[in-house]
XYZ file of C-alpha atoms in Angstrom:
701
model
C 0.047 0.035 0.095
C 2.835 2.456 -0.867
C 4.855 1.970 2.256
C 5.423 4.754 4.619
C 5.120 8.506 3.292
C 7.826 10.785 4.117
C 7.843 14.599 3.547
C 10.934 16.774 2.802
C 11.969 19.305 5.470
C 13.799 21.433 3.003
C 12.458 25.080 2.316
C 14.656 25.615 -0.817
C 15.682 23.289 -3.607
C 18.836 21.265 -2.950
C 20.701 18.221 -4.175
C 19.886 16.446 -0.903
C 17.005 16.612 1.632
C 16.295 15.574 5.308
C 13.052 13.849 5.162
C 10.454 13.227 8.012
C 8.147 10.272 8.437
C 7.406 7.162 10.402
C 8.911 4.057 9.256
C 8.498 0.371 10.800
C 11.812 -1.260 10.378
C 11.754 -5.074 9.635
C 14.767 -7.043 11.349
C 15.100 -10.939 11.370
C 16.295 -13.617 9.119
C 15.989 -14.464 5.453
C 16.101 -18.134 4.223
C 17.526 -18.975 7.628
C 20.623 -16.589 7.418
C 20.668 -13.528 9.552
C 20.617 -10.300 7.229
C 19.467 -6.905 7.018
C 16.488 -5.770 5.012
C 16.864 -3.167 2.289
C 15.075 0.336 2.605
C 13.477 1.285 -0.885
C 12.493 4.815 -1.428
C 10.547 5.788 -4.294
C 9.949 9.700 -5.457
C 7.265 10.719 -5.525
C 5.027 8.843 -3.161
C 2.325 6.581 -4.478
C -0.003 3.918 -3.233
C 0.818 1.798 -6.186
C 4.345 1.050 -4.934
C 5.108 -2.258 -2.901
C 8.084 -4.475 -2.472
C 8.514 -8.191 -2.570
C 10.976 -10.494 -1.007
C 12.136 -13.376 -3.215
C 14.624 -15.684 -1.692
C 17.748 -13.534 -0.847
C 16.768 -10.739 -3.175
C 13.793 -8.518 -3.463
C 12.281 -6.183 -5.998
C 10.190 -2.959 -6.172
C 6.890 -2.821 -8.098
C 5.704 0.403 -9.340
C 3.425 2.054 -12.013
C 4.104 4.248 -14.945
C 1.113 5.897 -15.961
C 0.057 5.502 -19.643
C -1.896 8.669 -19.524
C 0.269 11.766 -18.546
C -0.502 15.694 -18.124
C 2.005 18.045 -19.681
C 2.967 20.956 -17.539
C 4.918 23.582 -19.318
C 8.548 23.328 -18.446
C 7.907 20.746 -16.016
C 6.731 17.125 -15.560
C 3.428 15.320 -15.364
C 2.354 15.491 -11.761
C 3.571 12.286 -9.799
C 5.234 10.852 -12.965
C 9.016 11.807 -12.555
C 9.920 8.507 -10.684
C 13.224 8.184 -8.789
C 14.353 5.171 -6.905
C 16.843 4.716 -4.383
C 17.730 1.453 -2.249
C 20.174 1.086 0.608
C 20.732 -1.100 3.919
C 20.337 2.265 5.809
C 18.411 5.505 5.527
C 21.038 7.427 3.360
C 19.443 6.945 -0.028
C 20.883 7.993 -3.413
C 18.021 8.458 -5.893
C 18.294 7.581 -9.515
C 15.707 8.146 -12.393
C 13.839 5.039 -13.698
C 12.549 6.561 -16.824
C 13.289 7.877 -20.347
C 11.147 10.091 -22.381
C 10.741 12.693 -25.107
C 10.934 16.381 -24.540
C 8.473 18.102 -26.865
C 8.013 21.558 -28.266
C 5.091 22.401 -30.746
C 4.722 24.865 -33.451
C 0.915 24.906 -33.279
C -1.273 26.214 -30.480
C -4.183 23.895 -31.220
C -2.766 20.464 -30.097
C -5.036 18.924 -27.522
C -3.342 15.474 -27.180
C 0.019 13.463 -28.241
C 0.173 9.777 -28.438
C 3.575 7.529 -28.598
C 3.518 4.008 -29.968
C 6.309 1.733 -30.735
C 6.088 0.200 -34.206
C 6.838 -3.028 -32.925
C 4.282 -3.147 -29.860
C 6.970 -2.140 -27.063
C 5.855 -1.352 -23.432
C 6.004 2.183 -22.727
C 4.239 2.182 -19.230
C 2.200 0.092 -16.970
C 2.946 -1.988 -13.533
C 6.593 -3.024 -13.666
C 9.051 -4.721 -11.532
C 12.381 -3.005 -10.720
C 15.726 -4.333 -9.535
C 18.643 -2.345 -8.222
C 22.050 -2.929 -10.523
C 24.791 -1.241 -8.779
C 22.611 1.343 -7.426
C 20.741 1.847 -10.698
C 17.101 0.877 -10.959
C 16.391 -1.504 -13.852
C 13.240 -2.714 -14.991
C 13.243 -6.552 -14.807
C 9.730 -7.512 -15.542
C 6.435 -5.752 -17.211
C 3.692 -7.140 -15.245
C 0.806 -5.155 -17.020
C 2.092 -3.476 -19.812
C 0.724 -0.405 -21.961
C 1.855 0.055 -25.556
C 0.469 3.560 -25.896
C 1.451 6.614 -24.026
C -0.896 9.425 -24.064
C -0.004 13.190 -23.160
C -2.730 15.771 -22.511
C -2.275 19.412 -21.321
C -2.574 19.632 -17.677
C -5.894 21.350 -16.829
C -7.382 20.846 -20.368
C -7.061 23.103 -23.248
C -4.257 22.925 -25.648
C -0.539 22.745 -25.574
C 1.313 25.995 -25.747
C 3.708 26.646 -28.796
C 7.451 27.198 -27.868
C 6.914 25.569 -24.335
C 8.623 22.275 -23.270
C 6.502 19.348 -22.442
C 7.903 15.835 -21.200
C 6.366 12.430 -21.798
C 8.052 9.927 -19.633
C 8.171 6.277 -20.495
C 10.185 3.091 -19.893
C 13.781 2.823 -21.273
C 12.981 1.337 -24.572
C 15.046 0.188 -27.727
C 12.369 0.906 -30.805
C 13.750 -1.479 -33.255
C 11.296 -0.662 -35.822
C 10.999 2.949 -34.892
C 8.148 4.832 -33.187
C 5.068 6.933 -34.232
C 4.031 10.132 -32.646
C 0.573 11.247 -33.267
C -1.060 14.673 -32.710
C -4.541 15.617 -32.428
C -6.124 19.151 -32.638
C -8.893 20.765 -31.302
C -10.665 21.020 -34.815
C -10.340 17.107 -35.025
C -7.290 16.941 -37.425
C -4.812 14.143 -36.722
C -1.184 14.486 -37.602
C 1.334 11.306 -37.575
C 5.211 11.723 -37.441
C 7.373 8.693 -37.903
C 10.690 8.332 -36.325
C 13.272 5.491 -37.236
C 15.176 3.119 -34.937
C 15.880 4.855 -31.603
C 17.203 3.613 -28.221
C 15.890 5.446 -25.239
C 18.188 5.076 -22.315
C 17.378 5.680 -18.642
C 17.590 9.259 -17.473
C 18.496 10.359 -20.995
C 15.245 11.761 -22.767
C 15.447 12.989 -26.380
C 14.607 16.404 -27.644
C 11.695 16.572 -30.233
C 11.754 20.295 -31.345
C 8.682 21.500 -33.195
C 7.573 17.763 -33.337
C 4.153 18.635 -34.936
C 5.939 20.530 -37.723
C 7.089 17.282 -39.534
C 3.758 15.451 -39.166
C 1.577 14.412 -42.006
C -2.070 16.032 -41.294
C -5.384 14.524 -42.254
C -8.915 14.937 -40.890
C -9.980 12.276 -38.381
C -13.711 12.799 -39.601
C -15.776 13.357 -42.608
C -18.872 15.199 -42.810
C -21.652 12.938 -43.654
C -24.398 15.630 -43.443
C -24.781 19.250 -42.193
C -22.387 19.142 -39.170
C -22.592 15.507 -38.750
C -18.872 14.382 -38.373
C -18.212 10.694 -38.403
C -14.574 9.513 -37.592
C -12.832 7.671 -40.560
C -11.380 4.989 -38.226
C -12.134 3.085 -34.773
C -10.348 4.210 -31.744
C -7.121 2.334 -31.473
C -6.926 2.085 -35.353
C -4.248 3.564 -37.405
C -6.072 2.865 -40.786
C -9.807 2.776 -41.692
C -9.606 -0.834 -42.232
C -8.150 -1.699 -38.705
C -10.320 -3.129 -35.999
C -8.704 -0.974 -33.407
C -9.312 -1.357 -29.762
C -12.185 -3.180 -27.994
C -13.890 -1.521 -25.000
C -16.637 -2.765 -22.525
C -19.391 -0.309 -22.498
C -18.441 2.603 -20.292
C -14.887 1.597 -19.940
C -11.866 3.614 -21.494
C -9.139 0.992 -21.730
C -8.717 -2.030 -23.828
C -8.166 -5.421 -21.872
C -7.816 -9.190 -22.523
C -10.651 -10.687 -20.762
C -14.414 -9.396 -21.150
C -16.884 -10.716 -18.614
C -19.213 -9.506 -15.805
C -16.492 -10.559 -13.503
C -13.918 -8.030 -15.079
C -16.668 -5.245 -15.835
C -15.831 -1.889 -14.330
C -19.723 -1.033 -13.625
C -20.410 -4.401 -12.218
C -19.773 -6.757 -9.308
C -18.963 -10.515 -9.033
C -22.830 -10.998 -8.256
C -23.684 -9.731 -11.804
C -25.141 -6.447 -10.280
C -24.508 -3.054 -11.689
C -23.167 -0.214 -9.700
C -23.592 2.646 -12.438
C -25.818 3.559 -15.150
C -28.699 1.775 -13.692
C -32.566 2.760 -12.908
C -33.847 -0.548 -11.624
C -32.838 -1.799 -8.201
C -33.586 -5.335 -9.514
C -30.177 -5.037 -11.081
C -28.072 -3.539 -8.548
C -27.301 0.053 -7.436
C -29.671 2.834 -8.682
C -27.925 5.992 -9.594
C -29.013 9.306 -11.281
C -31.588 8.279 -13.963
C -30.439 11.463 -15.656
C -27.467 9.505 -16.828
C -29.054 8.548 -20.213
C -25.624 8.809 -21.967
C -21.903 7.951 -21.001
C -20.480 10.596 -18.819
C -17.235 12.250 -20.315
C -15.044 10.188 -17.801
C -16.505 6.978 -18.881
C -16.460 7.688 -22.825
C -13.882 5.948 -24.543
C -14.087 8.487 -27.197
C -13.631 11.433 -25.106
C -10.833 10.025 -22.918
C -9.049 8.589 -25.826
C -9.305 11.287 -28.336
C -9.932 14.469 -26.094
C -12.641 17.201 -26.287
C -15.299 17.150 -29.054
C -15.225 13.387 -29.368
C -18.220 11.275 -28.324
C -19.451 7.766 -28.739
C -22.339 8.061 -30.935
C -25.857 8.052 -29.457
C -28.353 5.336 -30.393
C -30.102 7.863 -32.717
C -26.830 8.669 -34.469
C -26.416 5.336 -35.611
C -30.054 5.258 -36.799
C -29.327 8.333 -38.703
C -26.739 6.523 -40.459
C -29.035 3.644 -41.343
C -31.920 6.105 -42.574
C -29.665 8.396 -44.621
C -26.810 6.351 -45.982
C -26.413 3.451 -48.631
C -24.771 0.482 -46.976
C -22.733 -1.528 -49.282
C -20.718 -4.885 -48.130
C -17.453 -5.617 -49.468
C -15.276 -8.591 -48.937
C -11.899 -6.852 -49.672
C -11.986 -3.232 -48.874
C -9.519 -1.363 -50.949
C -7.293 -4.435 -51.629
C -6.759 -4.903 -47.969
C -8.834 -8.186 -47.640
C -10.909 -6.662 -45.079
C -14.714 -7.226 -44.839
C -17.212 -4.553 -43.837
C -19.621 -1.910 -44.964
C -18.743 1.178 -47.096
C -21.423 3.755 -45.777
C -22.074 6.475 -48.277
C -24.187 9.669 -47.515
C -27.419 9.970 -49.528
C -27.764 13.646 -48.184
C -28.010 16.187 -50.904
C -24.642 17.959 -51.018
C -22.757 15.200 -49.269
C -23.150 12.185 -51.594
C -19.294 11.765 -51.981
C -18.959 11.424 -48.172
C -18.275 7.848 -46.890
C -16.937 5.898 -44.032
C -15.752 2.220 -43.750
C -16.876 0.280 -40.843
C -14.827 -3.046 -40.753
C -16.337 -6.221 -39.614
C -14.312 -6.061 -36.465
C -16.437 -8.808 -34.463
C -16.256 -8.575 -30.625
C -13.927 -9.596 -27.876
C -14.478 -11.936 -25.020
C -11.302 -13.761 -24.290
C -10.185 -13.228 -27.769
C -11.525 -11.490 -30.860
C -14.524 -13.561 -32.275
C -16.489 -13.156 -35.675
C -13.966 -10.895 -37.215
C -14.610 -10.566 -40.955
C -18.160 -11.831 -40.423
C -19.828 -9.323 -38.198
C -19.613 -5.940 -37.090
C -20.576 -4.566 -33.931
C -20.307 -0.982 -32.560
C -21.151 0.597 -29.382
C -23.687 3.700 -28.862
C -23.437 5.741 -25.602
C -26.837 4.792 -24.571
C -27.508 2.005 -21.957
C -30.719 0.166 -21.523
C -33.329 1.476 -19.249
C -36.441 0.117 -17.649
C -38.722 2.960 -18.057
C -38.463 4.036 -21.626
C -41.685 4.291 -23.240
C -41.376 3.395 -26.975
C -38.146 1.712 -26.740
C -38.259 -1.829 -28.064
C -35.834 -3.036 -25.386
C -37.150 -2.221 -21.775
C -36.124 -3.615 -18.437
C -32.709 -4.350 -19.579
C -30.222 -1.846 -17.667
C -27.455 -4.493 -18.030
C -27.535 -4.106 -21.687
C -26.420 -1.187 -24.010
C -27.484 -0.132 -27.425
C -25.125 -0.971 -30.207
C -24.888 -1.202 -34.174
C -24.578 -4.818 -35.457
C -24.370 -6.245 -38.848
C -23.388 -9.079 -41.193
C -23.125 -9.282 -44.940
C -26.917 -9.798 -44.976
C -28.198 -6.822 -43.001
C -27.539 -3.993 -40.269
C -29.528 -2.886 -37.374
C -29.480 -0.941 -33.876
C -30.053 -3.370 -31.241
C -28.709 -4.124 -27.643
C -26.230 -6.419 -25.968
C -24.826 -7.203 -22.576
C -22.479 -4.154 -21.554
C -19.290 -6.143 -20.623
C -18.446 -7.404 -24.342
C -15.425 -6.042 -25.812
C -16.738 -3.957 -28.894
C -14.980 -1.310 -30.830
C -16.115 2.260 -30.827
C -16.463 4.436 -33.942
C -16.510 8.016 -32.611
C -18.222 11.241 -33.666
C -16.879 14.791 -33.377
C -19.028 17.500 -32.030
C -17.965 21.007 -32.210
C -19.243 23.118 -29.153
C -18.436 26.544 -29.492
C -17.497 28.817 -26.617
C -20.117 31.095 -25.802
C -18.720 33.239 -22.947
C -16.058 33.275 -20.194
C -16.417 35.030 -16.880
C -13.955 35.687 -13.974
C -14.710 34.861 -10.210
C -13.728 38.686 -9.235
C -14.124 41.735 -11.482
C -12.010 43.920 -9.167
C -8.934 43.071 -7.103
C -6.931 44.785 -4.620
C -3.529 43.570 -3.965
C -0.237 44.649 -2.337
C 3.117 45.015 -4.047
C 4.757 41.522 -4.240
C 1.646 39.792 -3.302
C -0.271 37.155 -5.454
C -4.119 36.558 -6.247
C -5.573 33.856 -7.963
C -8.231 34.612 -10.951
C -10.526 31.721 -11.846
C -12.062 31.705 -15.364
C -15.363 29.853 -16.115
C -15.740 28.980 -19.825
C -19.333 28.220 -21.027
C -20.829 26.001 -21.935
C -19.034 23.312 -20.099
C -19.170 20.986 -23.196
C -17.238 23.569 -25.111
C -14.768 21.558 -27.426
C -11.852 23.900 -26.988
C -12.127 25.567 -23.461
C -8.443 27.042 -23.589
C -7.840 30.367 -22.456
C -4.963 33.163 -22.518
C -4.183 35.807 -19.955
C -2.808 39.317 -20.570
C -2.136 42.432 -18.352
C -2.759 45.959 -19.633
C 0.426 47.049 -17.780
C 3.040 44.515 -16.742
C 4.952 47.237 -14.828
C 1.847 47.363 -12.298
C 0.570 43.510 -12.441
C 1.429 40.519 -14.200
C -0.438 37.220 -14.667
C 0.587 33.703 -15.179
C -0.860 31.173 -17.725
C -3.190 29.769 -14.907
C -4.387 33.150 -13.860
C -2.244 33.902 -11.002
C -1.718 37.839 -10.463
C 1.289 39.403 -9.148
C 1.605 43.098 -7.906
C 4.849 44.667 -9.202
C 4.293 48.346 -8.137
C 1.431 50.800 -6.918
C -1.008 51.529 -9.587
C -3.773 50.103 -11.661
C -3.877 47.438 -14.552
C -6.673 45.482 -16.142
C -6.303 41.522 -16.479
C -8.052 40.257 -19.372
C -8.677 36.443 -20.044
C -9.632 35.435 -23.686
C -10.813 32.291 -24.875
C -8.781 30.537 -27.813
C -12.177 29.731 -29.477
C -14.142 32.622 -30.306
C -11.950 35.337 -28.724
C -14.544 35.821 -25.778
C -13.228 38.155 -23.140
C -13.567 38.955 -19.333
C -11.556 41.463 -17.329
C -10.512 42.172 -13.719
C -9.460 45.572 -12.570
C -6.465 45.177 -10.338
C -5.316 47.705 -7.952
C -1.820 47.364 -6.678
C -1.279 49.167 -3.394
C 1.289 49.693 -0.670
C 1.272 46.571 1.740
C 3.189 45.039 4.487
C 3.905 41.181 4.205
C 1.485 41.163 1.133
C -1.471 42.839 2.946
C -2.745 46.103 1.752
C -3.003 49.145 4.151
C -4.563 52.647 4.242
C -3.266 55.567 6.041
C -6.153 57.144 7.753
C -4.264 60.271 9.221
C -4.259 58.956 12.956
C -0.445 57.657 12.558
C -1.420 54.180 11.831
C -1.598 51.880 8.747
C -4.999 50.330 8.772
C -5.312 47.007 6.932
C -8.141 46.829 4.435
C -9.191 43.223 5.181
C -9.757 41.323 8.421
C -7.477 38.339 9.486
C -8.668 35.304 7.388
C -10.186 37.365 4.653
C -8.929 37.904 1.132
C -11.243 40.792 0.117
C -12.751 43.565 2.007
C -16.192 42.271 2.152
C -15.373 38.923 3.365
C -15.804 38.419 7.313
C -12.459 36.523 7.715
C -11.798 34.260 10.880
C -13.063 34.751 14.463
C -10.755 34.746 17.387
C -11.134 34.610 21.199
C -9.020 37.322 22.800
C -5.458 36.327 23.111
C -5.755 33.251 20.919
C -4.213 33.152 17.426
C -6.234 30.351 15.587
C -9.869 30.049 14.587
C -11.938 27.253 16.127
C -15.587 25.592 16.460
C -16.168 26.456 20.064
C -15.845 29.660 21.724
C -16.388 29.175 25.499
C -14.820 29.115 28.669
C -14.250 25.621 28.548
C -12.074 25.876 25.502
C -10.371 29.245 26.327
C -6.498 29.047 26.548
C -6.056 31.154 29.770
C -8.806 29.717 31.882
C -7.583 26.284 33.298
C -10.801 26.114 35.433
C -13.208 26.336 32.565
C -15.337 28.557 34.362
C -14.384 32.102 33.533
C -12.959 32.981 36.978
C -9.351 31.679 36.817
C -6.731 33.012 34.692
C -3.180 32.363 34.388
C -2.315 35.196 32.091
C -3.680 38.682 31.480
C -5.525 38.701 34.896
C -6.172 41.468 37.228
C -3.436 43.879 38.034
C -1.150 41.734 35.814
C -0.854 42.123 32.058
C -3.245 44.365 30.373
C -1.925 44.345 26.791
C -1.408 41.486 24.503
C 1.962 39.955 23.949
C 2.614 39.868 20.264
C 2.712 36.049 20.368
C -0.805 36.027 21.505
C -1.977 38.671 18.918
C -3.915 37.138 16.303
C -2.750 40.009 13.769
C 0.978 39.459 14.499
C 0.811 35.729 14.687
C -1.100 35.235 11.396
C 0.391 38.121 9.190
C 3.829 38.673 10.729
C 5.848 41.725 10.119
C 4.804 44.688 11.966
C 1.027 44.030 12.029
C -0.676 43.851 15.334
C -4.278 44.422 16.871
C -5.359 47.910 17.465
C -5.266 48.991 21.005
C -8.446 50.306 22.878
C -7.032 53.961 22.625
C -6.348 53.590 18.997
C -10.110 52.422 18.535
C -11.297 55.208 20.472
C -9.170 57.518 18.352
C -10.765 56.177 15.083
C -14.308 56.926 16.474
C -13.520 60.430 16.905
C -16.385 62.236 14.620
C -14.414 65.240 14.329
C -11.805 63.230 12.410
C -13.522 60.107 10.698
C -17.142 59.409 9.461
C -18.707 56.105 10.117
C -21.370 55.545 7.467
C -23.567 52.359 7.517
C -24.003 50.658 4.176
C -26.425 47.791 3.418
C -24.737 46.800 0.268
C -21.077 47.351 0.082
C -19.742 47.848 -3.574
C -22.695 45.956 -4.784
C -21.700 42.851 -2.754
C -24.827 42.727 -0.508
C -22.500 42.872 2.376
C -23.674 45.339 5.420
C -21.103 47.339 7.470
C -19.435 50.549 8.305
C -17.503 52.514 5.784
C -14.841 54.618 7.738
C -13.652 57.731 5.989
C -10.820 60.119 7.037
C -11.517 63.841 7.273
C -7.995 64.483 8.446
C -6.081 67.032 6.243
C -4.049 65.459 3.848
C -5.787 62.112 4.166
C -9.370 63.023 3.157
C -11.474 60.261 1.343
C -9.015 57.438 2.434
C -11.354 54.778 3.821
C -11.696 51.078 5.300
C -14.918 48.992 5.148
C -15.822 47.068 8.422
C -18.224 44.429 7.576
C -20.925 43.438 10.087
C -19.370 40.256 10.993
C -21.283 39.302 14.327
C -19.645 37.370 16.855
C -19.215 33.761 18.046
C -20.650 32.496 21.291
C -20.041 28.782 21.999
C -20.736 26.995 18.583
C -23.289 29.868 17.559
C -22.714 32.639 15.200
C -24.799 35.679 16.065
C -25.811 39.152 14.724
C -24.043 38.573 11.376
C -25.288 41.443 9.027
C -26.609 43.517 11.890
C -23.701 44.339 13.954
C -19.783 44.356 14.051
C -17.492 43.414 16.872
C -13.763 43.793 16.643
C -11.320 43.097 19.307
C -8.696 45.493 20.627
C -5.539 44.166 22.194
C -6.472 45.829 25.721
C -7.915 44.235 28.543
C -10.420 45.326 30.834
C -8.388 46.099 33.938
C -11.838 46.349 36.378
C -13.407 42.996 35.018
C -10.290 40.587 34.035
C -12.533 38.178 32.044
C -13.439 41.094 29.746
C -11.504 42.753 26.919
C -12.290 45.797 25.008
C -13.217 46.311 21.604
C -15.421 48.295 19.050
C -19.087 47.835 18.270
C -21.244 49.075 15.608
C -24.611 48.532 13.992
C -26.826 50.572 11.744
C -27.773 52.581 14.870
C -24.682 53.662 16.157
C -20.860 52.955 16.953
C -19.277 52.589 20.380
C -16.785 51.191 22.768
C -17.626 47.579 24.464
C -16.145 44.994 26.459
C -17.149 41.308 26.533
C -16.061 38.020 27.469
C -12.339 37.165 26.271
C -13.589 33.707 25.285
C -16.137 34.972 22.505
C -15.053 34.946 18.866
C -14.666 38.327 17.409
C -13.097 39.684 14.222
C -9.637 41.143 14.235
C -8.566 44.174 11.963
C -4.670 44.463 11.971
C -2.851 47.892 12.042
C 0.775 48.756 11.914
C 2.754 51.863 12.761
């Protein structure tokens, strides 16, 4: 189960690291002789790792993923596998894998696949031995012959950036083929000759797509009706391709109810079922394969889907089906399907008689079977098959005819995908205005609609990078004081959304306003990321939020009755130490909580105006806007949301009142501390139990 997980204690990159974790050491004997066990280390940690003892030797089992995610100028998360082994706890790690470093000339590539021309294993579950301190793959337990690289987070690969696909050290004796898929459904193949990929020595493929041979993966059989020209896993239109159980996305070698992903050993369904007679009932709205269970979407990327039952029926009703025993001289049997729709009568696809798969391919050359994305359902009026949730719809044919029917879901059947272009309609940002400090960062998140958009990729830009910059994933960094507009633009359709970013002076990444009272007032509460957020609640003298604000949980009341104190008691300390100050402890630097006297000064009506608002900046948040009238600081302001307070496990008066701690103890009642209180009716000084949870607004000199 992965062994013991250890975490680096390093705070900076280094050639060596100290690690912390809990390891149960094993001692004893092997084969009757006293010996010490080896410690194996694998980076990064994975629950897929295990160690097996075999006689006087042992080996590690690990998994190399056949689906990886490209991160610009980095590695697929969790994929860069390094291994060490030692009799002690000083481990020297060595890389296990080889690979290819890609750059692309196009900006619309959504997927890359790598395949050896002789069926070499590139990934999967492998056993690893150590040879003179170097990890060597000794056995491939469950091999994968195709490696897929997709952009991390979706979208497309960025031209010019370096992406890495990592795979087992391999000697491609007959060369290899790299395939590219674009967002508009075009496929490109690039062939490489005999190559030997050694461990820890990836090869460069600069502008790899530039040398590819491109062709459409689909043909338009009718208006915006795009059918793929070959099966999933097929290189040519006449190849059978891969076989899939319905709702599974990987080929396998045995197809039965016992191996079916959405079934159990008792032949009960666990997904896509609306009848409890057949197992677990899930959402009846799942009328069609979800994206993660659709072999077309998973293997080909956005825009590709397994055809629905009605799509196959359209092909029956609107096309001529002509059987052939020798398609284009390949010796392959099947149907040439030609459109009869006006304007598309030259469009055709070939459906090879690929048969089906149980423990081996069967009826190849005599029958064709192709999945639809629809499963059988009990309550479907008008369907000729009812009460059959364990079945799914499919196209089946022989030389004597063709029809849409249903069959048990566990069978291995090919998938002939369709391509649906879903255009981007809009993009929005989670924030339309943002205030950050110089050198601070804030994350913007874009939402592209519809969710089914074929190409949801976006680009980011700043109107003034001397004030604020933005990364490829929307992370904004303040450079200097000023205002800049961050814009996100969709690759498809050039839809845009913007956020006004105001970079202001700050301390430790937290923006402040000078109000004219000699203090720098933070614009947010501790725990908040924007002015209108409430933030966290703190008992007086505590530095962490919690769920229960009562005397029994208070740090300075060992009796739990609010009567006995060990610190900040009557005639002792009356001002919080910085170590007990929530502002100082959470924000660092020179931040601290205001004193009672400083809150009193801010309440001076001659110098400051406290205006109640029921809708701060259109956010719907209620509170007080404090505006300076001090000469030289006129118009400077902070907003104090009406955050209420916490008593025990209850949250009270939210939206109607605000309660903010000072750092000052009430010297006449040691169980109380001072703060500021306000509602729509007024503003004043107050004292209350120290155990209550109140908001904290930091200040600094």
